[in-house]
PDB file of C-alpha atoms in Angstrom:
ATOM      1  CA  UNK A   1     -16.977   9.408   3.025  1.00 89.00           C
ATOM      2  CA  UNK A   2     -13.618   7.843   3.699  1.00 94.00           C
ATOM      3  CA  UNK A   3     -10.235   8.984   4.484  1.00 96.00           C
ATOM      4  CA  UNK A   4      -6.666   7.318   3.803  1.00 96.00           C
ATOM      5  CA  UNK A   5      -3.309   8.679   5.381  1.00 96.00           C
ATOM      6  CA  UNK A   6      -0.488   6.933   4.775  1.00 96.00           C
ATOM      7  CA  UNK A   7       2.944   6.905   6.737  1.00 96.00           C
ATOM      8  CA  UNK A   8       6.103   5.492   6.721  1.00 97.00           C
ATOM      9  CA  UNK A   9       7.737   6.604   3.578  1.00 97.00           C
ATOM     10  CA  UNK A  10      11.184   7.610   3.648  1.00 97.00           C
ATOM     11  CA  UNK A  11      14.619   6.996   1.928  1.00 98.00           C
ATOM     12  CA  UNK A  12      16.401   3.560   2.746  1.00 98.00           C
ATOM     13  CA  UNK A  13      19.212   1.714   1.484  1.00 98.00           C
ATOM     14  CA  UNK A  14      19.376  -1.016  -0.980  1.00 98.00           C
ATOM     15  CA  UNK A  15      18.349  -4.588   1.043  1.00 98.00           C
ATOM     16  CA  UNK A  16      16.808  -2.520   3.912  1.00 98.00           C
ATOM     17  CA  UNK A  17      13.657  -2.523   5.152  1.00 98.00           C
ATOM     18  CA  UNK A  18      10.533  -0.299   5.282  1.00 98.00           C
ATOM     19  CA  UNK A  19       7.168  -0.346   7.113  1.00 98.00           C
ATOM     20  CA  UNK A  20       4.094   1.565   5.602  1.00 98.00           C
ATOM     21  CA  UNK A  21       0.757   2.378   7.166  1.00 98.00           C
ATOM     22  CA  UNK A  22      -2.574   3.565   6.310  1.00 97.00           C
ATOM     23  CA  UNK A  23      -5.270   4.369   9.151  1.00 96.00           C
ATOM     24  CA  UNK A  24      -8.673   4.609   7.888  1.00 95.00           C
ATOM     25  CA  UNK A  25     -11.247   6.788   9.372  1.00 94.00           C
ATOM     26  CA  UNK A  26     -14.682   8.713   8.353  1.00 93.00           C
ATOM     27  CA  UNK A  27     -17.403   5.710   7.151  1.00 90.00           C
ATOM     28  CA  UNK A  28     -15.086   2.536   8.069  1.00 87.00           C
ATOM     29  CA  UNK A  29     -17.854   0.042   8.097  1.00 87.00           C
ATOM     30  CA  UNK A  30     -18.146   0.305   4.224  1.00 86.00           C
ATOM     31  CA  UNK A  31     -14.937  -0.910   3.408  1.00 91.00           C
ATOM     32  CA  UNK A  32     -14.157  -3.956   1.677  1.00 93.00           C
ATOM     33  CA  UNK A  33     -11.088  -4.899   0.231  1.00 95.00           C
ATOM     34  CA  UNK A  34      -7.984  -2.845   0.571  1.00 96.00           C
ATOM     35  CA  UNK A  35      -4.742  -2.670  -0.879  1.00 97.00           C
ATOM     36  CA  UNK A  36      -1.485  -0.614  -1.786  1.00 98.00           C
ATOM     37  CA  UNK A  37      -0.526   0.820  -5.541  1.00 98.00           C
ATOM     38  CA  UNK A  38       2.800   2.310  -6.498  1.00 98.00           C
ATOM     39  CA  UNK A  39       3.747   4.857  -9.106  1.00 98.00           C
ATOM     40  CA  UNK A  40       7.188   5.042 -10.568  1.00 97.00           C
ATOM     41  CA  UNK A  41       8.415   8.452 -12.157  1.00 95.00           C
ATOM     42  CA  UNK A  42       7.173   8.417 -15.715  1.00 95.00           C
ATOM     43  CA  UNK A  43       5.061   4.578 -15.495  1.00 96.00           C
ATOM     44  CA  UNK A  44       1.701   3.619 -15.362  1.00 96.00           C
ATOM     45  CA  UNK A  45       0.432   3.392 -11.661  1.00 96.00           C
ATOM     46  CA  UNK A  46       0.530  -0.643 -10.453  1.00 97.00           C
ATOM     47  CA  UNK A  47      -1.159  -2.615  -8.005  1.00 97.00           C
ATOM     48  CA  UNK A  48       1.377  -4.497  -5.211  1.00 98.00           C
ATOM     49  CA  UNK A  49      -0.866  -6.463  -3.057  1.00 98.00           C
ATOM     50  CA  UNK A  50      -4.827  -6.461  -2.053  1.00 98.00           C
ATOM     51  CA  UNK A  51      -6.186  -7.846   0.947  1.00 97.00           C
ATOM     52  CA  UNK A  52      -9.588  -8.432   1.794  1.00 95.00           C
ATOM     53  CA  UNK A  53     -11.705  -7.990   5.028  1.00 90.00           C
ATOM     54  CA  UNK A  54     -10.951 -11.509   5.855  1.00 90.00           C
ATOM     55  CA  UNK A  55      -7.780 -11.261   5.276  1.00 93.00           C
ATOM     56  CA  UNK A  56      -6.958 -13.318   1.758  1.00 97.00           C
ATOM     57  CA  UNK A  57      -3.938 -11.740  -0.100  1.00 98.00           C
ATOM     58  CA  UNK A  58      -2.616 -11.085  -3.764  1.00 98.00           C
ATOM     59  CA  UNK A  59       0.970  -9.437  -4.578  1.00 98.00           C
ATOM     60  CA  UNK A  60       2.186  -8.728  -7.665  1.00 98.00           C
ATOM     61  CA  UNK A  61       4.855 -11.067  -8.795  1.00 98.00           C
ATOM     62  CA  UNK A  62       7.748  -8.734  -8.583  1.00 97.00           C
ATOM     63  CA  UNK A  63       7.444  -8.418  -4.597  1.00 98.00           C
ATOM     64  CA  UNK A  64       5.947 -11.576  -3.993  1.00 98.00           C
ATOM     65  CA  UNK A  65       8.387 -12.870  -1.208  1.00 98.00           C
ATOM     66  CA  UNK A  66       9.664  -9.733   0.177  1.00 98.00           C
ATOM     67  CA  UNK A  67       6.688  -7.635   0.885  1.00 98.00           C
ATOM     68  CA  UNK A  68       3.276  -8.405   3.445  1.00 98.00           C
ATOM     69  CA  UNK A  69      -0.069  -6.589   3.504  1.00 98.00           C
ATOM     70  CA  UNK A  70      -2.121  -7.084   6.305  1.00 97.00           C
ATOM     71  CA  UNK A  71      -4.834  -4.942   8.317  1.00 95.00           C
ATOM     72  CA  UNK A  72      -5.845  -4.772  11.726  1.00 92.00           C
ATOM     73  CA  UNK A  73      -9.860  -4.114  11.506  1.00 84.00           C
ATOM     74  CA  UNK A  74      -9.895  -2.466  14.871  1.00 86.00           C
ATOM     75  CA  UNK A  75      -7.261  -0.090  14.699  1.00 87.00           C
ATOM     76  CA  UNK A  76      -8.599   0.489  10.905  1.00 89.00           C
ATOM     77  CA  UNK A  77      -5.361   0.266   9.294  1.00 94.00           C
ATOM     78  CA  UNK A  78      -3.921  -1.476   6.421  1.00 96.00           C
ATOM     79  CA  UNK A  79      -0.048  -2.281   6.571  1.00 97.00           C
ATOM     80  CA  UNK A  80       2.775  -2.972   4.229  1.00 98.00           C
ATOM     81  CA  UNK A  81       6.191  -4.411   5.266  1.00 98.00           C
ATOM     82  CA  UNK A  82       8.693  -4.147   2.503  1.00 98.00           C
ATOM     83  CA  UNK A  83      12.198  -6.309   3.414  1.00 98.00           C
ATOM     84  CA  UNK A  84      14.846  -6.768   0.635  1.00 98.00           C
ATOM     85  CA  UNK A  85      14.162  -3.513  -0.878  1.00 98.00           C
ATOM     86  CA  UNK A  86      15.385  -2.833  -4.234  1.00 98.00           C
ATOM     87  CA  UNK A  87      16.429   0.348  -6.343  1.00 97.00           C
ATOM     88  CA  UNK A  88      12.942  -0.619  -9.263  1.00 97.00           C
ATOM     89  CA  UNK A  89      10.783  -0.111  -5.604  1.00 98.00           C
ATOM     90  CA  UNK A  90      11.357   3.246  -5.950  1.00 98.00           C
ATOM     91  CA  UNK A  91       7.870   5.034  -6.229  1.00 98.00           C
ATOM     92  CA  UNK A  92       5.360   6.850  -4.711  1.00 98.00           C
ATOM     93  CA  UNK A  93       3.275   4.418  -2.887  1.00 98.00           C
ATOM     94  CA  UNK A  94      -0.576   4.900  -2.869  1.00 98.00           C
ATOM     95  CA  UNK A  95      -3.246   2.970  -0.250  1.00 97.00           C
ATOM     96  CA  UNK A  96      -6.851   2.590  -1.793  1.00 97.00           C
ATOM     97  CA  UNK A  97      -9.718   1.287  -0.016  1.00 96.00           C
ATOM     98  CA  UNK A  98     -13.252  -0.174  -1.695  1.00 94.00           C
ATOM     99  CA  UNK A  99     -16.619   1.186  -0.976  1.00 89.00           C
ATOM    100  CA  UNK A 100     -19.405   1.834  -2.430  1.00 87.00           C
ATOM    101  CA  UNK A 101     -16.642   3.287  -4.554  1.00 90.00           C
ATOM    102  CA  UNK A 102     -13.216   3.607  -4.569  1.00 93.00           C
ATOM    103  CA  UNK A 103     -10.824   6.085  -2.080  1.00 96.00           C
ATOM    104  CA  UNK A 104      -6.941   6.730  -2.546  1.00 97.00           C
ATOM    105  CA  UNK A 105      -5.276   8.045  -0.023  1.00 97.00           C
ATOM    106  CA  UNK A 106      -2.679  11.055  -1.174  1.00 97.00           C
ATOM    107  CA  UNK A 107       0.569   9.027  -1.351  1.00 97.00           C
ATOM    108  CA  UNK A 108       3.882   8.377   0.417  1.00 97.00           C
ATOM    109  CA  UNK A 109       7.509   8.570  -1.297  1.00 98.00           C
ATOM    110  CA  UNK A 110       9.570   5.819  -1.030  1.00 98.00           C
ATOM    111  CA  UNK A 111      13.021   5.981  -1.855  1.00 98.00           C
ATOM    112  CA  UNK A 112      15.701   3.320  -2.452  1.00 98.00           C
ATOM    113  CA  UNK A 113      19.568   4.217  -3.101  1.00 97.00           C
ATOM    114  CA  UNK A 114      21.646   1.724  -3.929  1.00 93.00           C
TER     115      UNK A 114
END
């Protein structure tokens, strides 16, 4: 089994910056490709960037520029750094991590006031 906590959610001001984490633990040597999903009040959940054990990205286009995913394999933790934050970011922000199958972790609120 595999375990996701995120951290790092919070309320911030329009252009501001956040910082989001996601440590890893239980079978970590099964994990593939991980990544971070948002979900808006009343939308469809939506993937906002993947990275892979060696590190290749993909963001969706509407952060593309303004946010970074990366992992540190060590510390078993996935990261995303969100600058030039907008009021549409607003969501509940979801880590996922591929096995054998997938694992979500339970989600961190992210809140942008304008």
């Amino acid at each position: 089994q595999v375990q996701l906590v995120e951290s790092g959610g919070g309320l911030v001001q329009a252009g501001g910056s956040l910082s989001l984490s996601c440590a890893a633990s239980g079978r970590i040597s099964s994990i593939g490709s991980m990544g971070w999903y948002r979900r808006a009040s009343g939308k469809q959940r939506e993937l906002v960037a993947t990275i892979t054990s060696g590190g290749s990205t993909r963001y969706a286009d509407s952060v593309k520029g303004r946010f970074t995913i990366s992992r540190d394999n060590a510390k078993n933790t996935v990261y995303l750094q969100m600058n030039s934050l907008k009021s549409e970011d607003t969501a509940v922000y979801y880590c996922a991590a591929q096995s054998w199958v997938d694992y979500w972790g339970q989600g961190t609120q992210v809140t942008v006031f304008s």
